[in-house]
Amino acid sequence: MSNYHIKHLEEYYQVYRKSVRNPEVFWAEIAEEHFMWRKKWDKVLSWDFSKPEIKWFEGAKLNITENCIDRHLYTRGDKTAILFEPNNPNEEAQHITYKQLHERVCRFASVLYEQGIRKGDRVCIYLPMIPELAVAVLACARIGAIHSVVFAGFSANALATRVNDADCKMVITSDGSYRGAKTIDLKGIVDEALKQCSCVETVLVAKRINSKINMKEGRDLWLQPLLDDAYHDFPPEEMNAEDPLFILYTSGSTGQPKGMVHTTAGYMVYTAYTFKNVFQYREEDVYWCTADIGWITGHSYIIYGPLCNGATTVMFEGVPSYPDFSRFWQIVEKHKVNQFYTAPTAIRALAKEGVSHVEKHDLSSIKVLGTVGEPINEEAWHWYDDNVGKKKAPIVDTWWQTETGGIMITPIPFATPTKPTYATLPFIGIQPALMDENGEEISGNQVDGRLCVKFPWPSIARTIWGNHQRYKDTYFSAYENKYFTGDGALRDEVGYYRITGRVDDVIIVSGHNLGTAPIEDTINEHPAVVESAIVGFPHDIKGSALYGYVTLKETGETRNQDNLRKEINQIITEQIGPIAKLDKIQFTNGLPKTRSGKIMRRILRKIASNDTSNLGDTSTLLNPEVVQEIMDNAL
Ligand code: PRX
């Protein structure tokens, strides 16, 4: 029996038991047999959740790109590593082989080196879903620079915050991007952002849309001529197991975004191992994850996990609705995709358009379907199962987080029987716990509580960049000696987990994590606004959407309320990005507050969800009169 590839349920239980009884022996075996090391580790694991400090494979030396690329050159050099499908269906797809990827990454690494980037430097990557994005990520990893990919839908302000927080020396971007029928001026956004960033010395610009852009003398360089002149081989930098590989920002319920730091060896081992099993990837398969590389799903399951396994991974530049809603299925048919991994929000959006789009295409290549990012509702699950998988392809509902680096709770296809809306069983090595209100672990089945993890796994984020205290406070302080996820979950009679959603002030809109406080702070900058509160409410397609309660300085504000709403969404778009726009904005004369001045969000959530039959205890409210007024004017 190979512990690396699990095929049956009994095997899963057997390997799982082994992985929790003796994690060090288990992970050492996986690491030893399936990866390339320059030097083996001295110690498999040391950890202390109270500090918190977690180290895997300490003393080992490696380079992740050697594992993702070089080691495949002899066995699968001519196999497609990255299959790039452009936004425009009439533009030809690109099949980038492992050999070609090697050369492109080496050239890019040489350019980074020539431009003064060294091990440990931070490089911000702000690119659309074009091959240069994956190549830039891998080039950073090759020379040991820490990449910080910022999703190219974020605004100039959001980009600037991230560039400054990580003190990036370089930004890699493009002249623009395609998004369906639209083009976006990415370079203009970078220029705007960099007015606020003094740390950036160089901006490398890839050409994508051939637009006329400004190039700032002494700072901006076109990428292609540099690549053309670069050396086609670049030796991988020898990295320590615990050297940072990347920073990726995620929203917190308050304050600045958190720069989650992932390190090298543990992240590599865990993403590769989960990829192999969760998608049951076989040598000839074509795997497609529709996420953007700007999110953790793209890092772990478009780039690192698949490439470590020598897979063919599809990178799609466009959107599901362009040129029409059959685009995903047209791509599945065209490239004979075997594993398809997407988000519930995309499934719901496509389901709404009807099955005709799906039926037009031959989807018989699909073996496994995946979903990630938010709870999947039963209706969407069945639509996916019936129409895309034709009831033959198991759905892996994978629960995990930016912080966890890899998939944590998931079925293993063809082994774990699936159950709609359930992420089912912990993956190998993962020890979940449900906690009650008093901080005690809840044992047994048919229970619900707050989801924690009791034991470290190899790809857990090690810190928040520049703020270890916040890392400790956010994840390790709610429950002693446990990692707290911020999610609620229930465990059914057979031990399957169902994630019920966030229990903090993070709202997941179309699969994107949004903290309420940063949006409120932004709204409050509007000169007409006194204060605001954001809550989530159920939305057919987005899962949750944002409802804002906004108190204006002057009651009876004379300006047109619709204009004010537009202005508020405009500031949000500028400061954060269009993903954080509010679906509903209700103007109020006040917000319900406790005597200590805290906004009682529970009430606002109920009103936004149109669930006002029982508002719960309101006796501690300082201003109960506003509740009725808010209910009367609810949107
Ligand atoms: O609330 C959970 C939800 O997404 C959060 C993590 O978001 P992010 O860090 O952006 O990573 C998303 C991609 C891994 C979680 O705390 N979430 C993620 N997957 C699921 C989910 N909720 C329910 N079911 C899932 N499968």
Tab-separated table of C-alpha atoms in Angstrom, residues 29-446:
chain	number	residue	atom	x	y	z
A	29	GLU	CA	7.924	9.019	4.934
A	30	ILE	CA	5.811	11.063	2.524
A	31	ALA	CA	8.487	13.763	2.293
A	32	GLU	CA	11.317	11.308	1.817
A	33	GLU	CA	9.721	9.258	-0.932
A	34	HIS	CA	8.118	11.884	-3.098
A	35	PHE	CA	10.265	15.003	-3.153
A	36	MET	CA	13.751	16.195	-4.033
A	37	TRP	CA	15.877	17.464	-1.199
A	38	ARG	CA	19.318	19.068	-1.355
A	39	LYS	CA	19.698	18.013	2.254
A	40	LYS	CA	17.364	16.025	4.510
A	41	TRP	CA	15.904	17.491	7.704
A	42	ASP	CA	17.302	17.115	11.185
A	43	LYS	CA	13.928	17.260	12.853
A	44	VAL	CA	10.524	16.600	11.318
A	45	LEU	CA	8.419	18.803	13.579
A	46	SER	CA	8.717	21.167	16.468
A	47	TRP	CA	5.736	23.152	17.635
A	48	ASP	CA	4.319	25.231	20.386
A	49	PHE	CA	0.889	26.759	19.809
A	50	SER	CA	1.297	29.061	22.793
A	51	LYS	CA	4.088	31.084	21.186
A	52	PRO	CA	2.972	30.158	18.460
A	53	GLU	CA	5.871	28.543	16.656
A	54	ILE	CA	5.650	25.728	14.140
A	55	LYS	CA	8.538	24.239	12.195
A	56	TRP	CA	8.452	21.345	9.778
A	57	PHE	CA	11.461	19.564	8.294
A	58	GLU	CA	13.908	21.850	10.057
A	59	GLY	CA	17.425	21.639	8.720
A	60	ALA	CA	16.296	20.471	5.284
A	61	LYS	CA	17.437	22.288	2.158
A	62	LEU	CA	15.528	22.403	-1.084
A	63	ASN	CA	14.086	24.552	-3.806
A	64	ILE	CA	10.401	24.149	-4.558
A	65	THR	CA	10.875	24.869	-8.281
A	66	GLU	CA	13.263	21.948	-8.550
A	67	ASN	CA	10.368	19.838	-7.292
A	68	CYS	CA	7.812	21.552	-9.517
A	69	ILE	CA	9.875	21.636	-12.693
A	70	ASP	CA	13.440	20.298	-12.895
A	71	ARG	CA	12.746	16.813	-11.647
A	72	HIS	CA	10.133	16.307	-14.361
A	73	LEU	CA	12.436	17.283	-17.212
A	74	TYR	CA	13.654	13.766	-17.973
A	75	THR	CA	10.418	11.911	-17.350
A	76	ARG	CA	7.894	14.367	-18.734
A	77	GLY	CA	9.813	17.216	-20.334
A	78	ASP	CA	7.491	17.379	-23.329
A	79	LYS	CA	4.316	17.041	-21.345
A	80	THR	CA	2.179	20.168	-21.013
A	81	ALA	CA	2.717	21.727	-17.622
A	82	ILE	CA	0.578	24.830	-18.078
A	83	LEU	CA	-2.267	24.934	-20.543
A	84	PHE	CA	-3.184	28.553	-21.051
A	85	GLU	CA	-6.669	29.321	-22.313
A	86	PRO	CA	-6.996	33.018	-23.260
A	87	ASN	CA	-9.922	35.309	-22.570
A	88	ASN	CA	-10.825	35.397	-26.231
A	89	PRO	CA	-11.872	31.944	-27.451
A	90	ASN	CA	-10.510	32.776	-30.898
A	91	GLU	CA	-7.024	33.304	-29.589
A	92	GLU	CA	-5.048	30.093	-29.593
A	93	ALA	CA	-4.472	28.189	-26.370
A	94	GLN	CA	-0.826	27.772	-25.327
A	95	HIS	CA	0.593	24.443	-24.277
A	96	ILE	CA	3.668	25.175	-22.189
A	97	THR	CA	5.680	22.008	-21.658
A	98	TYR	CA	7.785	21.301	-18.595
A	99	LYS	CA	10.895	22.017	-20.669
A	100	GLN	CA	9.512	25.333	-21.876
A	101	LEU	CA	8.356	26.229	-18.397
A	102	HIS	CA	11.844	25.510	-17.126
A	103	GLU	CA	13.348	27.851	-19.653
A	104	ARG	CA	10.798	30.586	-19.051
A	105	VAL	CA	11.201	30.419	-15.282
A	106	CYS	CA	14.998	30.445	-15.574
A	107	ARG	CA	14.961	33.462	-17.879
A	108	PHE	CA	12.580	35.292	-15.583
A	109	ALA	CA	14.704	34.405	-12.547
A	110	SER	CA	17.764	35.780	-14.359
A	111	VAL	CA	15.916	39.017	-15.025
A	112	LEU	CA	14.955	39.314	-11.357
A	113	TYR	CA	18.542	38.707	-10.395
A	114	GLU	CA	19.824	41.252	-12.911
A	115	GLN	CA	17.430	43.777	-11.446
A	116	GLY	CA	18.892	43.308	-8.013
A	117	ILE	CA	16.382	40.934	-6.461
A	118	ARG	CA	17.930	38.564	-3.928
A	119	LYS	CA	16.846	35.837	-1.556
A	120	GLY	CA	14.391	37.179	1.002
A	121	ASP	CA	13.410	40.290	-0.990
A	122	ARG	CA	9.694	40.815	-1.463
A	123	VAL	CA	8.275	41.065	-4.973
A	124	CYS	CA	4.683	42.105	-5.548
A	125	ILE	CA	2.977	40.462	-8.511
A	126	TYR	CA	-0.080	42.253	-9.866
A	127	LEU	CA	-0.909	40.437	-13.071
A	128	PRO	CA	-3.913	38.991	-14.853
A	129	MET	CA	-4.245	35.237	-15.381
A	130	ILE	CA	-1.615	35.005	-18.116
A	131	PRO	CA	1.350	32.588	-18.170
A	132	GLU	CA	3.698	35.354	-16.979
A	133	LEU	CA	1.884	35.265	-13.640
A	134	ALA	CA	2.723	31.611	-12.977
A	135	VAL	CA	6.216	32.100	-14.387
A	136	ALA	CA	6.832	35.158	-12.181
A	137	VAL	CA	5.697	33.261	-9.082
A	138	LEU	CA	8.010	30.355	-9.873
A	139	ALA	CA	10.897	32.679	-10.787
A	140	CYS	CA	10.646	34.312	-7.367
A	141	ALA	CA	10.647	30.893	-5.732
A	142	ARG	CA	13.658	29.891	-7.811
A	143	ILE	CA	15.809	32.743	-6.581
A	144	GLY	CA	14.351	32.666	-3.084
A	145	ALA	CA	12.512	35.981	-3.300
A	146	ILE	CA	9.218	36.079	-1.395
A	147	HIS	CA	6.316	36.617	-3.766
A	148	SER	CA	3.283	38.570	-2.743
A	149	VAL	CA	0.611	38.145	-5.383
A	150	VAL	CA	-2.134	40.736	-5.221
A	151	PHE	CA	-5.364	39.845	-7.015
A	152	ALA	CA	-5.577	42.117	-10.065
A	153	GLY	CA	-9.130	43.146	-9.165
A	154	PHE	CA	-7.938	45.106	-6.137
A	155	SER	CA	-7.849	48.888	-6.314
A	156	ALA	CA	-4.780	51.123	-6.278
A	157	ASN	CA	-5.222	51.800	-2.578
A	158	ALA	CA	-5.527	48.159	-1.669
A	159	LEU	CA	-2.463	47.409	-3.774
A	160	ALA	CA	-0.479	50.200	-2.119
A	161	THR	CA	-1.370	48.936	1.356
A	162	ARG	CA	-0.076	45.472	0.462
A	163	VAL	CA	3.067	46.720	-1.289
A	164	ASN	CA	3.963	48.881	1.711
A	165	ASP	CA	3.123	46.267	4.305
A	166	ALA	CA	5.536	43.768	2.756
A	167	ASP	CA	8.048	46.478	1.825
A	168	CYS	CA	8.240	45.205	-1.751
A	169	LYS	CA	11.230	46.196	-3.851
A	170	MET	CA	9.612	45.367	-7.136
A	171	VAL	CA	6.178	45.185	-8.737
A	172	ILE	CA	5.481	42.956	-11.729
A	173	THR	CA	2.448	43.962	-13.746
A	174	SER	CA	1.145	44.234	-17.302
A	175	ASP	CA	0.037	47.013	-19.607
A	176	GLY	CA	-3.519	45.903	-18.984
A	177	SER	CA	-5.814	42.927	-18.764
A	178	TYR	CA	-8.788	41.444	-20.546
A	179	ARG	CA	-11.895	40.638	-18.632
A	180	GLY	CA	-14.616	39.397	-20.930
A	181	ALA	CA	-15.389	42.188	-23.375
A	182	LYS	CA	-13.620	44.780	-21.224
A	183	THR	CA	-10.020	45.796	-20.808
A	184	ILE	CA	-8.574	47.042	-17.536
A	185	ASP	CA	-5.742	49.525	-17.203
A	186	LEU	CA	-3.605	47.611	-14.716
A	187	LYS	CA	-0.511	49.723	-15.247
A	188	GLY	CA	-2.528	52.869	-14.495
A	189	ILE	CA	-3.637	51.289	-11.213
A	190	VAL	CA	-0.035	50.438	-10.367
A	191	ASP	CA	1.091	53.998	-11.165
A	192	GLU	CA	-1.593	55.360	-8.901
A	193	ALA	CA	-0.695	52.929	-6.107
A	194	LEU	CA	3.017	53.594	-6.298
A	195	LYS	CA	2.502	57.293	-5.574
A	196	GLN	CA	2.078	56.020	-2.019
A	197	CYS	CA	4.969	53.520	-2.018
A	198	SER	CA	8.566	54.590	-1.675
A	199	CYS	CA	9.929	51.045	-1.296
A	200	VAL	CA	9.476	50.051	-4.950
A	201	GLU	CA	12.567	50.469	-7.115
A	202	THR	CA	11.541	48.621	-10.252
A	203	VAL	CA	8.336	47.853	-12.116
A	204	LEU	CA	8.464	45.113	-14.737
A	205	VAL	CA	5.703	45.370	-17.315
A	206	ALA	CA	4.447	42.459	-19.393
A	207	LYS	CA	2.691	43.288	-22.631
A	208	ARG	CA	-0.804	41.848	-22.881
A	209	ILE	CA	-3.275	44.264	-24.421
A	210	ASN	CA	-0.871	46.499	-26.353
A	211	SER	CA	-2.289	49.666	-24.891
A	212	LYS	CA	-0.385	52.904	-24.713
A	213	ILE	CA	0.828	53.358	-21.174
A	214	ASN	CA	3.206	55.606	-19.321
A	215	MET	CA	6.587	54.166	-18.491
A	216	LYS	CA	8.321	55.990	-15.683
A	217	GLU	CA	11.941	56.610	-16.514
A	218	GLY	CA	14.329	54.850	-14.169
A	219	ARG	CA	11.612	52.672	-12.626
A	220	ASP	CA	9.555	50.918	-15.299
A	221	LEU	CA	10.927	48.334	-17.694
A	222	TRP	CA	9.277	46.267	-20.392
A	223	LEU	CA	9.657	42.623	-19.482
A	224	GLN	CA	10.003	40.959	-22.867
A	225	PRO	CA	13.287	42.507	-24.059
A	226	LEU	CA	14.848	41.636	-20.711
A	227	LEU	CA	13.646	38.041	-21.009
A	228	ASP	CA	14.942	37.810	-24.566
A	229	ASP	CA	18.401	38.764	-23.370
A	230	ALA	CA	18.352	36.673	-20.229
A	231	TYR	CA	20.233	33.487	-19.595
A	232	HIS	CA	18.082	30.401	-20.205
A	233	ASP	CA	19.332	28.466	-17.215
A	234	PHE	CA	19.333	29.646	-13.652
A	235	PRO	CA	20.403	27.417	-10.768
A	236	PRO	CA	17.806	27.198	-8.020
A	237	GLU	CA	18.707	28.922	-4.779
A	238	GLU	CA	19.110	26.498	-1.910
A	239	MET	CA	16.388	27.323	0.588
A	240	ASN	CA	15.895	26.289	4.176
A	241	ALA	CA	12.731	24.360	4.918
A	242	GLU	CA	11.333	27.235	6.953
A	243	ASP	CA	12.361	30.091	4.645
A	244	PRO	CA	9.294	32.084	3.591
A	245	LEU	CA	8.020	31.131	0.159
A	246	PHE	CA	5.285	33.730	-0.117
A	247	ILE	CA	3.051	36.240	1.563
A	248	LEU	CA	-0.613	36.287	0.682
A	249	TYR	CA	-3.035	38.805	2.120
A	250	THR	CA	-6.406	37.886	3.517
A	251	SER	CA	-9.041	40.076	5.139
A	252	GLY	CA	-9.423	40.159	8.854
A	253	SER	CA	-12.524	41.254	10.683
A	254	THR	CA	-10.692	44.418	11.684
A	255	GLY	CA	-7.840	46.569	10.521
A	256	GLN	CA	-5.306	45.999	7.801
A	257	PRO	CA	-5.299	42.863	5.670
A	258	LYS	CA	-3.189	40.093	7.154
A	259	GLY	CA	-0.102	39.046	5.222
A	260	MET	CA	-0.115	35.303	5.807
A	261	VAL	CA	3.372	33.871	5.530
A	262	HIS	CA	3.841	30.401	4.084
A	263	THR	CA	7.173	28.663	4.227
A	264	THR	CA	8.810	26.252	1.850
A	265	ALA	CA	9.058	22.563	2.721
A	266	GLY	CA	5.884	21.863	4.660
A	267	TYR	CA	3.795	23.853	2.206
A	268	MET	CA	5.255	21.908	-0.699
A	269	VAL	CA	4.708	18.500	0.866
A	270	TYR	CA	1.168	19.188	1.956
A	271	THR	CA	-0.106	20.884	-1.225
A	272	ALA	CA	1.386	18.153	-3.399
A	273	TYR	CA	0.012	15.346	-1.264
A	274	THR	CA	-3.488	16.827	-1.035
A	275	PHE	CA	-3.552	17.564	-4.756
A	276	LYS	CA	-2.752	13.964	-5.637
A	277	ASN	CA	-5.452	12.522	-3.403
A	278	VAL	CA	-8.236	15.065	-3.444
A	279	PHE	CA	-8.292	15.135	-7.232
A	280	GLN	CA	-7.061	11.564	-7.794
A	281	TYR	CA	-4.768	12.947	-10.447
A	282	ARG	CA	-3.406	10.403	-12.961
A	283	GLU	CA	-0.527	10.978	-15.357
A	284	GLU	CA	-2.538	11.705	-18.505
A	285	ASP	CA	-5.162	13.856	-16.836
A	286	VAL	CA	-5.879	17.497	-17.573
A	287	TYR	CA	-6.752	19.370	-14.406
A	288	TRP	CA	-8.496	22.725	-14.243
A	289	CYS	CA	-9.004	24.982	-11.263
A	290	THR	CA	-10.912	28.132	-12.229
A	291	ALA	CA	-9.631	30.249	-9.321
A	292	ASP	CA	-7.376	33.234	-9.810
A	293	ILE	CA	-3.748	32.862	-8.771
A	294	GLY	CA	-4.336	35.992	-6.704
A	295	TRP	CA	-6.008	33.752	-4.112
A	296	ILE	CA	-4.625	30.840	-2.127
A	297	THR	CA	-6.547	28.323	-4.234
A	298	GLY	CA	-4.568	29.434	-7.251
A	299	HIS	CA	-1.242	29.295	-5.401
A	300	SER	CA	-1.755	25.811	-4.009
A	301	TYR	CA	-3.922	24.167	-6.638
A	302	ILE	CA	-3.061	25.842	-9.929
A	303	ILE	CA	0.666	26.183	-9.393
A	304	TYR	CA	2.452	24.349	-6.612
A	305	GLY	CA	0.351	21.230	-5.927
A	306	PRO	CA	-0.254	20.274	-9.575
A	307	LEU	CA	3.259	21.056	-10.811
A	308	CYS	CA	4.849	19.123	-7.956
A	309	ASN	CA	2.911	16.124	-9.243
A	310	GLY	CA	3.937	16.699	-12.849
A	311	ALA	CA	0.363	17.527	-13.776
A	312	THR	CA	-1.114	19.465	-16.668
A	313	THR	CA	-2.781	22.479	-15.074
A	314	VAL	CA	-5.116	24.781	-16.983
A	315	MET	CA	-4.879	28.531	-16.513
A	316	PHE	CA	-7.905	30.442	-17.756
A	317	GLU	CA	-7.659	34.167	-18.337
A	318	GLY	CA	-11.331	34.941	-18.819
A	319	VAL	CA	-14.668	34.842	-17.074
A	320	PRO	CA	-17.452	32.215	-17.123
A	321	SER	CA	-19.874	34.560	-18.921
A	322	TYR	CA	-17.791	35.508	-21.949
A	323	PRO	CA	-18.541	35.234	-24.812
A	324	ASP	CA	-21.504	33.472	-23.197
A	325	PHE	CA	-22.368	31.270	-20.254
A	326	SER	CA	-21.184	28.111	-21.959
A	327	ARG	CA	-17.526	29.137	-21.826
A	328	PHE	CA	-16.485	26.830	-18.962
A	329	TRP	CA	-18.099	23.837	-20.633
A	330	GLN	CA	-16.647	24.728	-24.010
A	331	ILE	CA	-13.187	24.720	-22.394
A	332	VAL	CA	-13.840	21.412	-20.621
A	333	GLU	CA	-14.779	19.853	-23.947
A	334	LYS	CA	-11.932	21.474	-25.879
A	335	HIS	CA	-9.171	20.394	-23.507
A	336	LYS	CA	-10.881	17.218	-22.265
A	337	VAL	CA	-10.637	18.342	-18.680
A	338	ASN	CA	-10.660	15.496	-16.153
A	339	GLN	CA	-10.786	17.355	-12.855
A	340	PHE	CA	-12.737	20.574	-12.584
A	341	TYR	CA	-12.470	22.730	-9.449
A	342	THR	CA	-14.561	25.870	-8.961
A	343	ALA	CA	-16.512	27.928	-6.416
A	344	PRO	CA	-20.185	27.665	-5.396
A	345	THR	CA	-20.803	31.231	-6.541
A	346	ALA	CA	-19.764	30.295	-10.086
A	347	ILE	CA	-21.952	27.194	-9.989
A	348	ARG	CA	-24.964	29.238	-8.889
A	349	ALA	CA	-24.356	31.898	-11.533
A	350	LEU	CA	-24.152	29.236	-14.237
A	351	ALA	CA	-27.132	27.289	-12.936
A	352	LYS	CA	-29.239	30.437	-13.200
A	353	GLU	CA	-28.573	30.564	-16.941
A	354	GLY	CA	-30.161	27.164	-17.450
A	355	VAL	CA	-28.845	23.768	-18.510
A	356	SER	CA	-28.815	24.464	-22.240
A	357	HIS	CA	-25.280	25.847	-21.979
A	358	VAL	CA	-24.064	22.669	-20.342
A	359	GLU	CA	-25.931	20.356	-22.657
A	360	LYS	CA	-24.301	21.820	-25.741
A	361	HIS	CA	-20.962	20.335	-24.704
A	362	ASP	CA	-19.438	16.933	-24.245
A	363	LEU	CA	-18.351	16.774	-20.623
A	364	SER	CA	-17.648	13.047	-20.584
A	365	SER	CA	-13.975	13.615	-19.757
A	366	ILE	CA	-14.859	14.840	-16.251
A	367	LYS	CA	-13.954	12.403	-13.489
A	368	VAL	CA	-13.882	14.586	-10.383
A	369	LEU	CA	-15.633	17.858	-9.543
A	370	GLY	CA	-14.466	20.159	-6.808
A	371	THR	CA	-15.842	23.130	-4.928
A	372	VAL	CA	-14.205	25.586	-2.553
A	373	GLY	CA	-14.457	28.963	-0.905
A	374	GLU	CA	-17.801	29.001	0.857
A	375	PRO	CA	-20.546	26.619	1.923
A	376	ILE	CA	-22.270	25.079	-1.074
A	377	ASN	CA	-26.049	25.013	-0.822
A	378	GLU	CA	-27.917	21.827	-1.557
A	379	GLU	CA	-29.525	23.094	-4.748
A	380	ALA	CA	-26.203	24.129	-6.277
A	381	TRP	CA	-24.626	20.839	-5.204
A	382	HIS	CA	-27.325	18.849	-7.030
A	383	TRP	CA	-27.213	21.033	-10.098
A	384	TYR	CA	-23.464	20.451	-10.305
A	385	ASP	CA	-23.847	16.735	-9.685
A	386	ASP	CA	-26.727	16.234	-12.146
A	387	ASN	CA	-25.698	18.469	-15.007
A	388	VAL	CA	-21.939	18.677	-14.943
A	389	GLY	CA	-20.930	15.398	-13.338
A	390	LYS	CA	-23.979	13.514	-14.714
A	391	LYS	CA	-24.075	11.820	-11.317
A	392	LYS	CA	-20.901	9.954	-12.163
A	393	ALA	CA	-18.224	12.340	-10.989
A	394	PRO	CA	-17.870	12.619	-7.213
A	395	ILE	CA	-17.982	16.170	-5.847
A	396	VAL	CA	-15.187	17.065	-3.481
A	397	ASP	CA	-16.413	19.881	-1.252
A	398	THR	CA	-13.048	21.067	0.038
A	399	TRP	CA	-12.892	23.197	3.161
A	400	TRP	CA	-9.727	25.157	3.850
A	401	GLN	CA	-8.351	28.702	4.191
A	402	THR	CA	-5.579	31.038	3.088
A	403	GLU	CA	-4.079	30.339	6.501
A	404	THR	CA	-4.158	26.561	6.153
A	405	GLY	CA	-2.260	26.561	2.842
A	406	GLY	CA	-3.917	23.344	1.702
A	407	ILE	CA	-7.195	21.422	1.775
A	408	MET	CA	-8.189	20.354	5.312
A	409	ILE	CA	-11.600	18.701	5.227
A	410	THR	CA	-12.691	16.942	2.065
A	411	PRO	CA	-13.914	13.720	0.609
A	412	ILE	CA	-11.401	11.595	-1.240
A	413	PRO	CA	-13.139	10.813	-4.513
A	414	PHE	CA	-14.132	7.198	-5.101
A	415	ALA	CA	-13.255	6.486	-1.464
A	416	THR	CA	-15.383	8.748	0.736
A	417	PRO	CA	-19.124	8.605	0.021
A	418	THR	CA	-20.198	12.206	-0.536
A	419	LYS	CA	-23.109	13.968	1.121
A	420	PRO	CA	-24.505	17.235	-0.252
A	421	THR	CA	-23.284	20.329	1.638
A	422	TYR	CA	-20.811	18.293	3.704
A	423	ALA	CA	-17.053	18.645	3.360
A	424	THR	CA	-17.090	15.208	5.049
A	425	LEU	CA	-13.881	13.919	6.640
A	426	PRO	CA	-10.621	15.475	7.769
A	427	PHE	CA	-7.802	14.945	5.323
A	428	ILE	CA	-4.842	12.791	6.351
A	429	GLY	CA	-2.997	14.336	9.299
A	430	ILE	CA	-5.738	16.850	10.148
A	431	GLN	CA	-7.175	16.745	13.657
A	432	PRO	CA	-10.274	18.960	13.846
A	433	ALA	CA	-12.083	19.815	17.070
A	434	LEU	CA	-15.427	21.461	17.744
A	435	MET	CA	-15.495	23.819	20.687
A	436	ASP	CA	-18.401	25.003	22.823
A	437	GLU	CA	-19.144	28.442	24.286
A	438	ASN	CA	-17.095	27.669	27.373
A	439	GLY	CA	-13.998	26.778	25.469
A	440	GLU	CA	-14.418	23.034	25.957
A	441	GLU	CA	-14.023	20.529	23.175
A	442	ILE	CA	-17.288	18.847	22.234
A	443	SER	CA	-16.942	15.126	21.848
A	444	GLY	CA	-19.235	12.730	20.030
A	445	ASN	CA	-21.264	13.127	16.898
A	446	GLN	CA	-24.366	15.108	15.953
